[in-house]
Amino acid sequence: MTRLQSEQNPTPRTSLIEFTKHNLLILDGAMGTMLQSGHDAKAVHEAYLAAGANVILTNTFHHKTDEDIHAAVQAAKQAIGDRQAFVALDISPTGQLLEPMGMLSFDDAYAMFKRQVLAGVQAGVDAIYIETMTELGEARCAVLAAKENCDLPVFCTMSFEENMRTFTGVDIPSMALTLSGLGVDFIGLNCSVGPAQMKAMAAQLLQWTDLPVIIKPNAGLPKIENGKTVFDVTPEVFAAQMTEIAALGVAGIGGCCGTTPAFIQAISTLKRQQKPAIEIPAAVCSATKTVLLDRVRVVGERINPTGKKAFQQALLDDDLDYIAEQAIEQVEAGADILDVNVGMPGVDEPTMMASVVTHVQSMVHAPLQIDSTNPAAIEAGLRACRGKAIVNSVNGEEKSLREILPLVKKYGAAVIGLTLDENGIPPTAQQRLAIAEKILAAALAHGIPRQDVFIDCLALAAGAEQSIAYATIDAIRLVKEQLELKTTLGVSNVSFGLPAREKLNQTFLSLALANGLDLPILNPNSTAMLDTIACFHQLKNIDKNSDAYIQRFHQATQDSPSNDIAYFIHNGLQEEARAAAQQLLREHAPLAIVNEILLPVLDAVGKQYETGAIFLPQLMRSAQAAKAAFDTVKENLPPKDTVDGETILLATVEGDIHDIGKNIVKVVLENYGYRVIDLGKDVPAAQVAEQALHHNAKLVGLSALMTTTLVGMENTIKAVKQASPNTAVVVGGAVLTTEIAQRMGADHYAKDAIEAVAIAKKTLDNS
């Protein structure tokens, strides 16, 4: 048999996972590098197996047909023969951005991944290997497609840049929390950098997951020599650096771009080292921000229709920008996490929950709390969420425990347990503690980690139930002392029906904090409430050296953000930006708006992106809002005042099907008034050259994600230069550097869309 199996003939899943407990997985190296050398896929597999690999990936990195997948799996299995090794189905990114950043829907992406998984299972693979992911939403989508459609072990590895973030801004803690929670069997890193740069990434990942960790770096950094892509790390240096990584306690090692059988042979004798025991911190996350629950964290309560007529109307009108404004305002006011509740009559709650979650998380970094009593709505929100969310809530009723906890476990969320059951809210603290104990026991039985269970001891209206209102404070103290769980509370409930509500809320909050409240749910626009938390952190010595306290109270109070066009663009509010542009046209000339207002705002957004203050989702939303404003202004320009700039031609080079980066560059360039012609992806060199000449393009932008297509990029540059000697060429992509660009004959290298704009300005505006 070709699979590693014990005497009891276990399933492939048991075989691989059991094997990993005592052995270091040795994964293969690059496929494309070897194919370019003239080998066929089976020969490549055989070479890696002979070098010592015990896991080989199928030649299916691009999105193959079912027939291609079947043939690739059979080639891998034939190569294994009688060897003891595993075949993993290689699944790559789609090459497109998911909504709302791009045009690909979650459901369509899921269908792509599902088809590949089912084809691989039918062909007889031993595991599913999802790799080179840069967007956490897409990685989640692929993992769900694998977990929901097969029972094989699932690997998922993502690609991080030297700044410890992916191309779309995902950080390692967020990746670890999210994917570990989804139940992948192996988690890891691959591509983008060499082993020297990946060591620190591996060390950080190992602090955030108890899963087996896989590390597959490139053979250093690529360069072009004699028309070929080569890398700057030798097998000997690679092995020395991977020895240090193996010593950290990783479960598997291998190679990505540029590695060959010689690299795998050099690491094949390394042994599995014991991973140090860790305690994963209590935390939740979005795709780009991890919030440690190591101090009081504010949960914003304003995305909720209860008692809010404007919000209710926004839900009925599907006005997602209004809801996003509530999110933005709360985060700016100090909310760390946002509660999302969309339940009201006349609203399809599951559909609306998915829409709101998708929209809100594209506008702000804050993690989300999915708030509903409807299991279908909770699942819709969790499915759309790009990070690790909180579910609000479950209670002590058997029906609630039975319906909600499996969803929490499946999607790797944290959960709030309400201390009520079939008999309502108990009057005493001890009775509420008993319900909390029941909820905790049920959560643990479902496999939900203890640190992901938060208890809400429920605030009662002191005006109606004054005699037992303080029992909430006592219950919080008991939960902290006896169960050692995080606690949460809807603070403002205590003051319903009474005058001077904020004063009572503030006092109640102070008492709750002193007795162990971790996650107050409140209106962050209440300065008094956030002042109370700041004072608590100072008094508890959480705010070291009183830094945050002094910053909050010593500095002059700043005005709230003005509702001008800059604010709308910065926050990605398209309709508001369009309306603001229309208002500006009443007082300013169109070209003045473009040159003196819109372009400076875009420059400011670009600087925020370059410094890491915002990430790709926010950059894209800002670009779309700017485009809405720009289009409004453009409609009012006289023909002679057109702002259409020079023509720029964009293309992803032949052999490469990834066009995420190119699409982002297109959107941003168009906002600056350039006429952009997008030839798409996998474009032959001759076609690029022909179109550059036809459109008299003074600048051509070429994109490539894969090292195997760098030679194709060099050929395209030569073809363009031959056809149009005066045309400048700018190149970009994850595998490129300034040095590689120069060696290939490009005029410029742009590391991102903002740099592409600067190059366009320098190249075209002064021509």
PDB file of C-alpha atoms in Angstrom, residues 475-641:
ATOM      1  CA  ALA A 475     -22.034  37.264  40.211  1.00  0.00           C
ATOM      2  CA  ILE A 476     -19.192  38.800  38.189  1.00  0.00           C
ATOM      3  CA  ARG A 477     -16.915  38.452  41.206  1.00  0.00           C
ATOM      4  CA  LEU A 478     -17.879  34.793  41.727  1.00  0.00           C
ATOM      5  CA  VAL A 479     -17.317  33.926  38.061  1.00  0.00           C
ATOM      6  CA  LYS A 480     -13.856  35.505  38.140  1.00  0.00           C
ATOM      7  CA  GLU A 481     -12.890  33.894  41.447  1.00  0.00           C
ATOM      8  CA  GLN A 482     -14.284  30.409  40.955  1.00  0.00           C
ATOM      9  CA  LEU A 483     -14.303  29.857  37.180  1.00  0.00           C
ATOM     10  CA  GLU A 484     -11.530  32.255  36.129  1.00  0.00           C
ATOM     11  CA  LEU A 485     -13.403  33.156  32.948  1.00  0.00           C
ATOM     12  CA  LYS A 486     -13.597  36.429  31.050  1.00  0.00           C
ATOM     13  CA  THR A 487     -16.791  38.376  31.743  1.00  0.00           C
ATOM     14  CA  THR A 488     -18.906  40.694  29.659  1.00  0.00           C
ATOM     15  CA  LEU A 489     -21.924  42.894  30.412  1.00  0.00           C
ATOM     16  CA  GLY A 490     -24.397  45.171  28.667  1.00  0.00           C
ATOM     17  CA  VAL A 491     -23.813  48.027  31.093  1.00  0.00           C
ATOM     18  CA  SER A 492     -26.530  50.501  30.117  1.00  0.00           C
ATOM     19  CA  ASN A 493     -29.354  48.036  30.842  1.00  0.00           C
ATOM     20  CA  VAL A 494     -29.098  48.974  34.524  1.00  0.00           C
ATOM     21  CA  SER A 495     -30.415  52.509  33.997  1.00  0.00           C
ATOM     22  CA  PHE A 496     -33.511  51.898  31.867  1.00  0.00           C
ATOM     23  CA  GLY A 497     -36.418  54.005  33.061  1.00  0.00           C
ATOM     24  CA  LEU A 498     -34.382  56.236  35.371  1.00  0.00           C
ATOM     25  CA  PRO A 499     -33.166  59.839  35.057  1.00  0.00           C
ATOM     26  CA  ALA A 500     -29.471  60.749  34.860  1.00  0.00           C
ATOM     27  CA  ARG A 501     -28.782  57.439  33.163  1.00  0.00           C
ATOM     28  CA  GLU A 502     -25.148  58.131  32.359  1.00  0.00           C
ATOM     29  CA  LYS A 503     -24.279  58.793  36.002  1.00  0.00           C
ATOM     30  CA  LEU A 504     -25.815  55.492  37.073  1.00  0.00           C
ATOM     31  CA  ASN A 505     -24.160  53.678  34.166  1.00  0.00           C
ATOM     32  CA  GLN A 506     -20.791  55.139  35.084  1.00  0.00           C
ATOM     33  CA  THR A 507     -21.077  54.073  38.726  1.00  0.00           C
ATOM     34  CA  PHE A 508     -22.298  50.609  37.756  1.00  0.00           C
ATOM     35  CA  LEU A 509     -19.399  50.258  35.323  1.00  0.00           C
ATOM     36  CA  SER A 510     -16.891  51.229  38.028  1.00  0.00           C
ATOM     37  CA  LEU A 511     -18.272  48.578  40.387  1.00  0.00           C
ATOM     38  CA  ALA A 512     -18.287  45.931  37.660  1.00  0.00           C
ATOM     39  CA  LEU A 513     -14.704  46.700  36.655  1.00  0.00           C
ATOM     40  CA  ALA A 514     -13.534  46.475  40.257  1.00  0.00           C
ATOM     41  CA  ASN A 515     -15.129  43.022  40.528  1.00  0.00           C
ATOM     42  CA  GLY A 516     -13.688  41.599  37.308  1.00  0.00           C
ATOM     43  CA  LEU A 517     -15.565  42.849  34.228  1.00  0.00           C
ATOM     44  CA  ASP A 518     -13.422  42.384  31.107  1.00  0.00           C
ATOM     45  CA  LEU A 519     -15.664  43.240  28.152  1.00  0.00           C
ATOM     46  CA  PRO A 520     -18.183  46.013  28.831  1.00  0.00           C
ATOM     47  CA  ILE A 521     -20.728  46.380  26.038  1.00  0.00           C
ATOM     48  CA  LEU A 522     -21.514  50.074  25.806  1.00  0.00           C
ATOM     49  CA  ASN A 523     -21.742  53.166  23.647  1.00  0.00           C
ATOM     50  CA  PRO A 524     -18.123  54.218  23.060  1.00  0.00           C
ATOM     51  CA  ASN A 525     -19.300  57.707  22.162  1.00  0.00           C
ATOM     52  CA  SER A 526     -19.960  58.191  25.884  1.00  0.00           C
ATOM     53  CA  THR A 527     -16.857  60.049  27.021  1.00  0.00           C
ATOM     54  CA  ALA A 528     -17.680  59.470  30.685  1.00  0.00           C
ATOM     55  CA  MET A 529     -17.740  55.679  30.252  1.00  0.00           C
ATOM     56  CA  LEU A 530     -14.419  55.550  28.427  1.00  0.00           C
ATOM     57  CA  ASP A 531     -12.936  57.964  30.960  1.00  0.00           C
ATOM     58  CA  THR A 532     -13.914  55.501  33.679  1.00  0.00           C
ATOM     59  CA  ILE A 533     -12.101  52.667  31.916  1.00  0.00           C
ATOM     60  CA  ALA A 534      -9.009  54.814  31.413  1.00  0.00           C
ATOM     61  CA  CYS A 535      -8.970  55.632  35.122  1.00  0.00           C
ATOM     62  CA  PHE A 536      -9.428  51.962  36.023  1.00  0.00           C
ATOM     63  CA  HIS A 537      -6.456  50.950  33.877  1.00  0.00           C
ATOM     64  CA  GLN A 538      -4.329  53.598  35.580  1.00  0.00           C
ATOM     65  CA  LEU A 539      -5.332  52.558  39.101  1.00  0.00           C
ATOM     66  CA  LYS A 540      -4.828  48.828  38.365  1.00  0.00           C
ATOM     67  CA  ASN A 541      -1.319  49.479  36.970  1.00  0.00           C
ATOM     68  CA  ILE A 542      -2.375  48.116  33.593  1.00  0.00           C
ATOM     69  CA  ASP A 543      -1.612  51.460  31.975  1.00  0.00           C
ATOM     70  CA  LYS A 544       2.131  51.474  32.667  1.00  0.00           C
ATOM     71  CA  ASN A 545       3.588  54.899  33.503  1.00  0.00           C
ATOM     72  CA  SER A 546       0.075  56.314  33.033  1.00  0.00           C
ATOM     73  CA  ASP A 547       0.876  56.805  29.350  1.00  0.00           C
ATOM     74  CA  ALA A 548      -2.673  56.301  28.034  1.00  0.00           C
ATOM     75  CA  TYR A 549      -4.164  58.233  30.961  1.00  0.00           C
ATOM     76  CA  ILE A 550      -1.951  61.253  30.333  1.00  0.00           C
ATOM     77  CA  GLN A 551      -2.558  61.116  26.603  1.00  0.00           C
ATOM     78  CA  ARG A 552      -6.325  61.001  27.148  1.00  0.00           C
ATOM     79  CA  PHE A 553      -6.641  63.770  29.723  1.00  0.00           C
ATOM     80  CA  HIS A 554      -3.600  66.012  29.342  1.00  0.00           C
ATOM     81  CA  GLN A 555      -3.947  66.756  25.646  1.00  0.00           C
ATOM     82  CA  ALA A 556      -6.585  69.177  24.435  1.00  0.00           C
ATOM     83  CA  THR A 557      -9.789  67.487  23.411  1.00  0.00           C
ATOM     84  CA  GLN A 558      -9.912  67.093  19.667  1.00  0.00           C
ATOM     85  CA  ASP A 559     -12.955  67.831  17.607  1.00  0.00           C
ATOM     86  CA  SER A 560     -14.895  64.944  16.143  1.00  0.00           C
ATOM     87  CA  PRO A 561     -14.014  64.177  12.519  1.00  0.00           C
ATOM     88  CA  SER A 562     -15.616  66.704  10.233  1.00  0.00           C
ATOM     89  CA  ASN A 563     -18.032  65.264   7.747  1.00  0.00           C
ATOM     90  CA  ASP A 564     -16.066  66.473   4.733  1.00  0.00           C
ATOM     91  CA  ILE A 565     -15.008  64.662   1.610  1.00  0.00           C
ATOM     92  CA  ALA A 566     -11.591  63.765   3.052  1.00  0.00           C
ATOM     93  CA  TYR A 567     -13.284  61.981   5.949  1.00  0.00           C
ATOM     94  CA  PHE A 568     -15.569  60.059   3.593  1.00  0.00           C
ATOM     95  CA  ILE A 569     -12.729  58.975   1.319  1.00  0.00           C
ATOM     96  CA  HIS A 570     -10.462  57.984   4.187  1.00  0.00           C
ATOM     97  CA  ASN A 571     -13.252  55.809   5.548  1.00  0.00           C
ATOM     98  CA  GLY A 572     -14.416  54.389   2.214  1.00  0.00           C
ATOM     99  CA  LEU A 573     -17.945  55.851   2.254  1.00  0.00           C
ATOM    100  CA  GLN A 574     -18.860  55.988  -1.433  1.00  0.00           C
ATOM    101  CA  GLU A 575     -22.319  57.549  -1.399  1.00  0.00           C
ATOM    102  CA  GLU A 576     -21.273  60.187   1.119  1.00  0.00           C
ATOM    103  CA  ALA A 577     -18.172  60.995  -0.947  1.00  0.00           C
ATOM    104  CA  ARG A 578     -20.318  61.339  -4.066  1.00  0.00           C
ATOM    105  CA  ALA A 579     -22.742  63.690  -2.255  1.00  0.00           C
ATOM    106  CA  ALA A 580     -19.880  65.725  -0.806  1.00  0.00           C
ATOM    107  CA  ALA A 581     -18.379  66.118  -4.279  1.00  0.00           C
ATOM    108  CA  GLN A 582     -21.726  67.368  -5.558  1.00  0.00           C
ATOM    109  CA  GLN A 583     -21.794  69.910  -2.726  1.00  0.00           C
ATOM    110  CA  LEU A 584     -18.254  71.077  -3.518  1.00  0.00           C
ATOM    111  CA  LEU A 585     -19.223  71.692  -7.136  1.00  0.00           C
ATOM    112  CA  ARG A 586     -21.526  74.476  -5.970  1.00  0.00           C
ATOM    113  CA  GLU A 587     -18.557  76.495  -4.725  1.00  0.00           C
ATOM    114  CA  HIS A 588     -15.474  75.241  -6.573  1.00  0.00           C
ATOM    115  CA  ALA A 589     -14.379  74.693 -10.150  1.00  0.00           C
ATOM    116  CA  PRO A 590     -14.224  71.016 -11.108  1.00  0.00           C
ATOM    117  CA  LEU A 591     -10.503  70.979 -11.875  1.00  0.00           C
ATOM    118  CA  ALA A 592      -9.779  72.746  -8.594  1.00  0.00           C
ATOM    119  CA  ILE A 593     -11.642  70.004  -6.734  1.00  0.00           C
ATOM    120  CA  VAL A 594      -9.579  67.365  -8.501  1.00  0.00           C
ATOM    121  CA  ASN A 595      -6.198  69.021  -8.089  1.00  0.00           C
ATOM    122  CA  GLU A 596      -6.602  70.727  -4.711  1.00  0.00           C
ATOM    123  CA  ILE A 597      -8.854  68.304  -2.835  1.00  0.00           C
ATOM    124  CA  LEU A 598      -9.203  64.805  -4.306  1.00  0.00           C
ATOM    125  CA  LEU A 599      -5.606  64.141  -5.304  1.00  0.00           C
ATOM    126  CA  PRO A 600      -4.146  65.388  -1.976  1.00  0.00           C
ATOM    127  CA  VAL A 601      -6.598  63.173  -0.109  1.00  0.00           C
ATOM    128  CA  LEU A 602      -5.517  60.191  -2.198  1.00  0.00           C
ATOM    129  CA  ASP A 603      -1.881  61.042  -1.467  1.00  0.00           C
ATOM    130  CA  ALA A 604      -2.655  61.086   2.260  1.00  0.00           C
ATOM    131  CA  VAL A 605      -4.377  57.701   2.033  1.00  0.00           C
ATOM    132  CA  GLY A 606      -1.373  56.368   0.152  1.00  0.00           C
ATOM    133  CA  LYS A 607       0.974  57.506   2.907  1.00  0.00           C
ATOM    134  CA  GLN A 608      -1.193  55.744   5.497  1.00  0.00           C
ATOM    135  CA  TYR A 609      -0.945  52.552   3.468  1.00  0.00           C
ATOM    136  CA  GLU A 610       2.809  52.862   3.075  1.00  0.00           C
ATOM    137  CA  THR A 611       3.311  53.317   6.826  1.00  0.00           C
ATOM    138  CA  GLY A 612       1.041  50.407   7.755  1.00  0.00           C
ATOM    139  CA  ALA A 613      -1.643  52.584   9.350  1.00  0.00           C
ATOM    140  CA  ILE A 614      -4.172  51.010   6.977  1.00  0.00           C
ATOM    141  CA  PHE A 615      -4.094  47.836   4.911  1.00  0.00           C
ATOM    142  CA  LEU A 616      -5.296  46.646   1.531  1.00  0.00           C
ATOM    143  CA  PRO A 617      -9.040  46.382   2.337  1.00  0.00           C
ATOM    144  CA  GLN A 618      -9.092  49.978   3.577  1.00  0.00           C
ATOM    145  CA  LEU A 619      -6.972  51.177   0.654  1.00  0.00           C
ATOM    146  CA  MET A 620      -9.409  49.593  -1.787  1.00  0.00           C
ATOM    147  CA  ARG A 621     -12.446  51.072  -0.044  1.00  0.00           C
ATOM    148  CA  SER A 622     -10.834  54.513  -0.040  1.00  0.00           C
ATOM    149  CA  ALA A 623      -9.996  54.156  -3.732  1.00  0.00           C
ATOM    150  CA  GLN A 624     -13.586  53.225  -4.529  1.00  0.00           C
ATOM    151  CA  ALA A 625     -14.932  56.183  -2.543  1.00  0.00           C
ATOM    152  CA  ALA A 626     -12.489  58.503  -4.296  1.00  0.00           C
ATOM    153  CA  LYS A 627     -13.612  57.129  -7.657  1.00  0.00           C
ATOM    154  CA  ALA A 628     -17.242  57.874  -6.764  1.00  0.00           C
ATOM    155  CA  ALA A 629     -16.305  61.473  -5.983  1.00  0.00           C
ATOM    156  CA  PHE A 630     -14.074  61.759  -9.043  1.00  0.00           C
ATOM    157  CA  ASP A 631     -16.801  60.459 -11.363  1.00  0.00           C
ATOM    158  CA  THR A 632     -19.228  63.045  -9.990  1.00  0.00           C
ATOM    159  CA  VAL A 633     -16.766  65.855 -10.617  1.00  0.00           C
ATOM    160  CA  LYS A 634     -15.856  64.508 -14.062  1.00  0.00           C
ATOM    161  CA  GLU A 635     -19.507  64.617 -15.149  1.00  0.00           C
ATOM    162  CA  ASN A 636     -19.415  68.386 -14.614  1.00  0.00           C
ATOM    163  CA  LEU A 637     -16.219  69.103 -16.497  1.00  0.00           C
ATOM    164  CA  PRO A 638     -16.440  70.962 -19.821  1.00  0.00           C
ATOM    165  CA  PRO A 639     -14.959  68.898 -22.682  1.00  0.00           C
ATOM    166  CA  LYS A 640     -11.864  71.081 -22.878  1.00  0.00           C
ATOM    167  CA  ASP A 641     -11.138  70.528 -19.188  1.00  0.00           C
TER     168      ASP A 641
END
